[in-house]
């Protein structure tokens, strides 16, 4: 079962069906508690327990915080945090009651870095990273596992939607989403607590843990500030 707030979710469902996968798709706004509840009911109505939850809904937004539209900034928080937490709370309780289930939460290496010109987005990913680690510990004796996938920049429409195509990171070479998804799924099935996708991202995470926050913020600005894309 898959869900997104765009009509393309139905296209994705048809692609999966074409290779023999049974898919139920729902177009729903997962940035709200109501949307998450609607999707949970959609799942429950199918009468099948959820064995694996991939909590991957997310949004980004570029530019300086005070230059952003406030409603758009709050939508990032609602999608990445509020809706994700609401969905995990609903499905997680059902998993715990059965004593079985796997949850994969898409955090990010951005959660280790003060995100100058992506302040809201990086803040939400810092929350998701921390939330994942804590939830895993809370559920350690329940039969439910939690894994945090922490990718770096990935070749999707993320930077287009975040209005960041004029930035260095927006124009940079990015990781293949198929490779990133495989890394996350393999870690989930092996019951690993967390995984960083890609050796460059692993190195960046290590460096972030020993670099002063002010220096990290300055470095992030150089790749995320509007107009930094190489001509």
mmCIF file of C-alpha atoms in Angstrom:
data_model
loop_
_atom_site.group_PDB
_atom_site.id
_atom_site.type_symbol
_atom_site.label_atom_id
_atom_site.label_comp_id
_atom_site.label_asym_id
_atom_site.label_seq_id
_atom_site.Cartn_x
_atom_site.Cartn_y
_atom_site.Cartn_z
ATOM 1 C CA UNK A 1 0.000 0.000 0.000
ATOM 2 C CA UNK A 2 1.384 3.382 -0.991
ATOM 3 C CA UNK A 3 0.305 6.966 -0.384
ATOM 4 C CA UNK A 4 1.307 10.481 -1.427
ATOM 5 C CA UNK A 5 -0.318 13.880 -1.817
ATOM 6 C CA UNK A 6 0.096 13.933 -5.602
ATOM 7 C CA UNK A 7 -1.689 12.180 -8.448
ATOM 8 C CA UNK A 8 1.615 10.618 -9.524
ATOM 9 C CA UNK A 9 1.037 8.017 -6.812
ATOM 10 C CA UNK A 10 -1.425 6.323 -9.160
ATOM 11 C CA UNK A 11 1.195 6.261 -11.915
ATOM 12 C CA UNK A 12 3.652 4.642 -9.510
ATOM 13 C CA UNK A 13 1.024 2.069 -8.597
ATOM 14 C CA UNK A 14 0.475 1.167 -12.254
ATOM 15 C CA UNK A 15 4.217 0.718 -12.784
ATOM 16 C CA UNK A 16 4.365 -1.673 -9.833
ATOM 17 C CA UNK A 17 1.333 -3.583 -11.054
ATOM 18 C CA UNK A 18 2.967 -3.977 -14.468
ATOM 19 C CA UNK A 19 5.715 -6.066 -12.870
ATOM 20 C CA UNK A 20 3.293 -8.250 -10.951
ATOM 21 C CA UNK A 21 3.062 -6.424 -7.631
ATOM 22 C CA UNK A 22 -0.322 -6.132 -5.918
ATOM 23 C CA UNK A 23 -0.712 -2.463 -4.987
ATOM 24 C CA UNK A 24 -3.363 -0.317 -3.320
ATOM 25 C CA UNK A 25 -2.734 3.423 -3.719
ATOM 26 C CA UNK A 26 -4.263 6.411 -1.965
ATOM 27 C CA UNK A 27 -3.814 10.091 -2.723
ATOM 28 C CA UNK A 28 -3.849 11.765 0.687
ATOM 29 C CA UNK A 29 -2.239 14.714 2.447
ATOM 30 C CA UNK A 30 0.098 13.099 4.968
ATOM 31 C CA UNK A 31 1.061 16.492 6.405
ATOM 32 C CA UNK A 32 -1.993 16.397 8.669
ATOM 33 C CA UNK A 33 -3.106 14.156 11.505
ATOM 34 C CA UNK A 34 -6.380 13.735 9.655
ATOM 35 C CA UNK A 35 -4.610 12.593 6.498
ATOM 36 C CA UNK A 36 -2.500 10.108 8.433
ATOM 37 C CA UNK A 37 -5.652 8.807 10.145
ATOM 38 C CA UNK A 38 -7.414 8.478 6.781
ATOM 39 C CA UNK A 39 -4.534 6.417 5.415
ATOM 40 C CA UNK A 40 -4.482 4.245 8.534
ATOM 41 C CA UNK A 41 -8.212 3.580 8.052
ATOM 42 C CA UNK A 42 -7.609 2.845 4.368
ATOM 43 C CA UNK A 43 -5.099 0.203 5.429
ATOM 44 C CA UNK A 44 -7.343 -1.224 8.149
ATOM 45 C CA UNK A 45 -10.238 -1.556 5.704
ATOM 46 C CA UNK A 46 -8.115 -3.900 3.589
ATOM 47 C CA UNK A 47 -8.101 -6.340 6.497
ATOM 48 C CA UNK A 48 -4.388 -7.097 6.296
ATOM 49 C CA UNK A 49 -1.862 -6.392 9.063
ATOM 50 C CA UNK A 50 1.018 -4.052 8.304
ATOM 51 C CA UNK A 51 4.282 -5.976 8.451
ATOM 52 C CA UNK A 52 6.494 -3.117 7.231
ATOM 53 C CA UNK A 53 5.940 0.651 7.415
ATOM 54 C CA UNK A 54 8.163 2.851 5.259
ATOM 55 C CA UNK A 55 7.744 6.372 6.677
ATOM 56 C CA UNK A 56 9.229 8.275 3.770
ATOM 57 C CA UNK A 57 6.913 11.269 3.233
ATOM 58 C CA UNK A 58 8.961 14.446 3.193
ATOM 59 C CA UNK A 59 9.308 17.978 1.861
ATOM 60 C CA UNK A 60 12.144 20.465 1.606
ATOM 61 C CA UNK A 61 12.353 24.234 1.219
ATOM 62 C CA UNK A 62 15.261 26.448 0.292
ATOM 63 C CA UNK A 63 16.138 30.146 0.881
ATOM 64 C CA UNK A 64 16.727 31.954 4.152
ATOM 65 C CA UNK A 65 14.080 31.297 6.781
ATOM 66 C CA UNK A 66 12.793 34.880 6.913
ATOM 67 C CA UNK A 67 12.557 34.920 3.115
ATOM 68 C CA UNK A 68 10.399 31.799 3.012
ATOM 69 C CA UNK A 69 6.629 31.816 2.864
ATOM 70 C CA UNK A 70 5.604 30.889 6.411
ATOM 71 C CA UNK A 71 2.821 28.565 5.280
ATOM 72 C CA UNK A 72 5.291 26.668 3.086
ATOM 73 C CA UNK A 73 7.770 26.403 5.957
ATOM 74 C CA UNK A 74 5.075 25.086 8.289
ATOM 75 C CA UNK A 75 4.017 22.596 5.598
ATOM 76 C CA UNK A 76 7.539 21.155 5.676
ATOM 77 C CA UNK A 77 7.257 20.694 9.445
ATOM 78 C CA UNK A 78 3.777 19.216 9.178
ATOM 79 C CA UNK A 79 4.794 16.753 6.454
ATOM 80 C CA UNK A 80 8.161 15.697 7.846
ATOM 81 C CA UNK A 81 7.227 15.667 11.531
ATOM 82 C CA UNK A 82 3.512 15.922 12.363
ATOM 83 C CA UNK A 83 2.176 13.567 9.707
ATOM 84 C CA UNK A 84 5.046 11.112 10.081
ATOM 85 C CA UNK A 85 4.646 10.917 13.854
ATOM 86 C CA UNK A 86 0.864 10.535 13.566
ATOM 87 C CA UNK A 87 1.143 7.679 11.062
ATOM 88 C CA UNK A 88 3.811 5.862 13.057
ATOM 89 C CA UNK A 89 1.760 6.254 16.242
ATOM 90 C CA UNK A 90 -1.254 4.637 14.590
ATOM 91 C CA UNK A 91 0.493 1.809 12.744
ATOM 92 C CA UNK A 92 3.060 1.318 15.511
ATOM 93 C CA UNK A 93 0.349 0.646 18.078
ATOM 94 C CA UNK A 94 -1.174 -1.993 15.814
ATOM 95 C CA UNK A 95 2.241 -3.602 15.348
ATOM 96 C CA UNK A 96 2.965 -3.598 19.070
ATOM 97 C CA UNK A 97 -0.403 -5.223 19.797
ATOM 98 C CA UNK A 98 0.537 -8.061 17.413
ATOM 99 C CA UNK A 99 4.099 -8.232 18.716
ATOM 100 C CA UNK A 100 5.601 -7.922 15.250
ATOM 101 C CA UNK A 101 6.470 -5.309 12.657
ATOM 102 C CA UNK A 102 9.248 -3.269 11.082
ATOM 103 C CA UNK A 103 9.364 0.524 10.725
ATOM 104 C CA UNK A 104 11.794 2.346 8.427
ATOM 105 C CA UNK A 105 11.997 6.093 9.028
ATOM 106 C CA UNK A 106 13.735 8.279 6.457
ATOM 107 C CA UNK A 107 15.889 10.695 8.397
ATOM 108 C CA UNK A 108 18.893 12.338 6.742
ATOM 109 C CA UNK A 109 22.522 13.240 7.214
ATOM 110 C CA UNK A 110 21.075 16.770 7.098
ATOM 111 C CA UNK A 111 19.961 16.120 10.666
ATOM 112 C CA UNK A 112 23.595 16.323 11.789
ATOM 113 C CA UNK A 113 24.236 19.682 10.114
ATOM 114 C CA UNK A 114 22.882 23.194 10.865
ATOM 115 C CA UNK A 115 21.101 23.823 7.567
ATOM 116 C CA UNK A 116 21.816 27.397 6.595
ATOM 117 C CA UNK A 117 19.262 28.226 3.857
ATOM 118 C CA UNK A 118 17.516 24.962 4.743
ATOM 119 C CA UNK A 119 17.025 25.673 8.428
ATOM 120 C CA UNK A 120 13.519 24.256 8.749
ATOM 121 C CA UNK A 121 14.202 21.140 6.683
ATOM 122 C CA UNK A 122 17.407 20.194 8.497
ATOM 123 C CA UNK A 123 15.672 20.798 11.810
ATOM 124 C CA UNK A 124 12.924 18.338 10.902
ATOM 125 C CA UNK A 125 15.487 15.729 9.919
ATOM 126 C CA UNK A 126 17.356 16.200 13.194
ATOM 127 C CA UNK A 127 14.051 15.465 14.917
ATOM 128 C CA UNK A 128 13.424 12.333 12.844
ATOM 129 C CA UNK A 129 16.917 10.964 13.452
ATOM 130 C CA UNK A 130 16.575 11.432 17.212
ATOM 131 C CA UNK A 131 12.973 10.194 17.252
ATOM 132 C CA UNK A 132 13.985 7.015 15.425
ATOM 133 C CA UNK A 133 16.773 6.171 17.848
ATOM 134 C CA UNK A 134 14.557 6.767 20.875
ATOM 135 C CA UNK A 135 11.555 4.873 19.496
ATOM 136 C CA UNK A 136 13.740 1.902 18.656
ATOM 137 C CA UNK A 137 14.858 1.702 22.271
ATOM 138 C CA UNK A 138 11.298 2.055 23.582
ATOM 139 C CA UNK A 139 10.163 -0.861 21.414
ATOM 140 C CA UNK A 140 13.207 -3.099 21.878
ATOM 141 C CA UNK A 141 11.271 -5.817 23.730
ATOM 142 C CA UNK A 142 8.031 -5.527 21.757
ATOM 143 C CA UNK A 143 8.804 -7.449 18.582
ATOM 144 C CA UNK A 144 8.673 -4.185 16.614
ATOM 145 C CA UNK A 145 11.918 -2.871 15.134
ATOM 146 C CA UNK A 146 12.776 0.668 14.038
ATOM 147 C CA UNK A 147 15.476 1.551 11.518
ATOM 148 C CA UNK A 148 16.563 5.057 10.516
ATOM 149 C CA UNK A 149 17.742 5.537 6.926
ATOM 150 C CA UNK A 150 19.952 8.613 6.594
ATOM 151 C CA UNK A 151 20.674 9.459 2.964
ATOM 152 C CA UNK A 152 22.394 12.479 1.530
ATOM 153 C CA UNK A 153 21.411 14.367 -1.613
ATOM 154 C CA UNK A 154 19.460 11.936 -3.803
ATOM 155 C CA UNK A 155 18.463 12.190 -7.467
ATOM 156 C CA UNK A 156 14.751 12.880 -7.098
ATOM 157 C CA UNK A 157 12.545 15.932 -7.638
ATOM 158 C CA UNK A 158 13.351 17.085 -4.084
ATOM 159 C CA UNK A 159 15.467 20.090 -5.066
ATOM 160 C CA UNK A 160 13.056 21.152 -7.797
ATOM 161 C CA UNK A 161 10.149 21.095 -5.355
ATOM 162 C CA UNK A 162 12.234 22.893 -2.730
ATOM 163 C CA UNK A 163 13.050 25.696 -5.224
ATOM 164 C CA UNK A 164 16.767 24.942 -4.933
ATOM 165 C CA UNK A 165 17.821 24.341 -8.528
ATOM 166 C CA UNK A 166 19.896 27.554 -8.422
ATOM 167 C CA UNK A 167 22.077 26.184 -5.609
ATOM 168 C CA UNK A 168 25.320 24.236 -5.697
ATOM 169 C CA UNK A 169 23.751 21.229 -3.979
ATOM 170 C CA UNK A 170 20.748 21.411 -6.295
ATOM 171 C CA UNK A 171 23.020 21.051 -9.333
ATOM 172 C CA UNK A 172 25.491 18.594 -7.819
ATOM 173 C CA UNK A 173 25.842 14.901 -8.619
ATOM 174 C CA UNK A 174 23.515 12.933 -6.373
ATOM 175 C CA UNK A 175 22.952 9.376 -5.213
ATOM 176 C CA UNK A 176 20.784 6.968 -7.178
ATOM 177 C CA UNK A 177 17.445 6.588 -5.339
ATOM 178 C CA UNK A 178 17.343 2.865 -6.173
ATOM 179 C CA UNK A 179 20.679 2.357 -4.412
ATOM 180 C CA UNK A 180 19.533 4.421 -1.430
ATOM 181 C CA UNK A 181 16.279 2.474 -1.127
ATOM 182 C CA UNK A 182 18.144 -0.846 -1.252
ATOM 183 C CA UNK A 183 20.528 0.261 1.497
ATOM 184 C CA UNK A 184 17.585 1.225 3.689
ATOM 185 C CA UNK A 185 15.590 -1.932 3.026
ATOM 186 C CA UNK A 186 18.582 -4.197 3.639
ATOM 187 C CA UNK A 187 19.257 -2.447 6.961
ATOM 188 C CA UNK A 188 15.595 -2.801 7.912
ATOM 189 C CA UNK A 189 15.559 -6.531 7.206
ATOM 190 C CA UNK A 190 18.805 -7.000 9.167
ATOM 191 C CA UNK A 191 17.290 -5.110 12.135
ATOM 192 C CA UNK A 192 19.970 -2.429 12.082
ATOM 193 C CA UNK A 193 19.203 0.672 14.111
ATOM 194 C CA UNK A 194 20.437 3.116 11.516
ATOM 195 C CA UNK A 195 22.286 3.301 8.242
ATOM 196 C CA UNK A 196 23.895 6.108 6.251
ATOM 197 C CA UNK A 197 23.634 5.549 2.504
ATOM 198 C CA UNK A 198 26.878 6.074 0.570
ATOM 199 C CA UNK A 199 30.504 6.293 1.658
ATOM 200 C CA UNK A 200 30.719 10.052 1.017
ATOM 201 C CA UNK A 201 27.730 10.606 3.270
ATOM 202 C CA UNK A 202 29.255 8.347 5.934
ATOM 203 C CA UNK A 203 32.410 10.476 5.862
ATOM 204 C CA UNK A 204 30.365 13.678 6.031
ATOM 205 C CA UNK A 205 28.494 12.355 9.066
ATOM 206 C CA UNK A 206 31.725 11.491 10.862
ATOM 207 C CA UNK A 207 33.123 14.958 10.163
ATOM 208 C CA UNK A 208 29.887 16.622 11.299
ATOM 209 C CA UNK A 209 30.245 14.989 14.702
ATOM 210 C CA UNK A 210 33.650 16.599 15.308
ATOM 211 C CA UNK A 211 33.222 19.955 13.549
ATOM 212 C CA UNK A 212 31.974 23.051 15.441
ATOM 213 C CA UNK A 213 28.373 23.950 14.644
ATOM 214 C CA UNK A 214 29.289 27.419 13.420
ATOM 215 C CA UNK A 215 31.720 26.011 10.889
ATOM 216 C CA UNK A 216 29.147 23.465 9.700
ATOM 217 C CA UNK A 217 26.589 26.245 9.240
ATOM 218 C CA UNK A 218 29.073 28.261 7.184
ATOM 219 C CA UNK A 219 29.938 25.258 5.003
ATOM 220 C CA UNK A 220 26.271 24.476 4.420
ATOM 221 C CA UNK A 221 25.611 28.047 3.283
ATOM 222 C CA UNK A 222 28.211 27.697 0.544
ATOM 223 C CA UNK A 223 26.268 24.876 -1.105
ATOM 224 C CA UNK A 224 22.670 25.812 -0.247
ATOM 225 C CA UNK A 225 22.539 29.598 -0.634
ATOM 226 C CA UNK A 226 20.476 30.836 -3.595
ATOM 227 C CA UNK A 227 22.670 31.575 -6.605
ATOM 228 C CA UNK A 228 25.536 29.249 -5.660
ATOM 229 C CA UNK A 229 24.943 26.909 -8.609
ATOM 230 C CA UNK A 230 28.010 26.758 -10.835
ATOM 231 C CA UNK A 231 27.459 28.508 -14.140
#
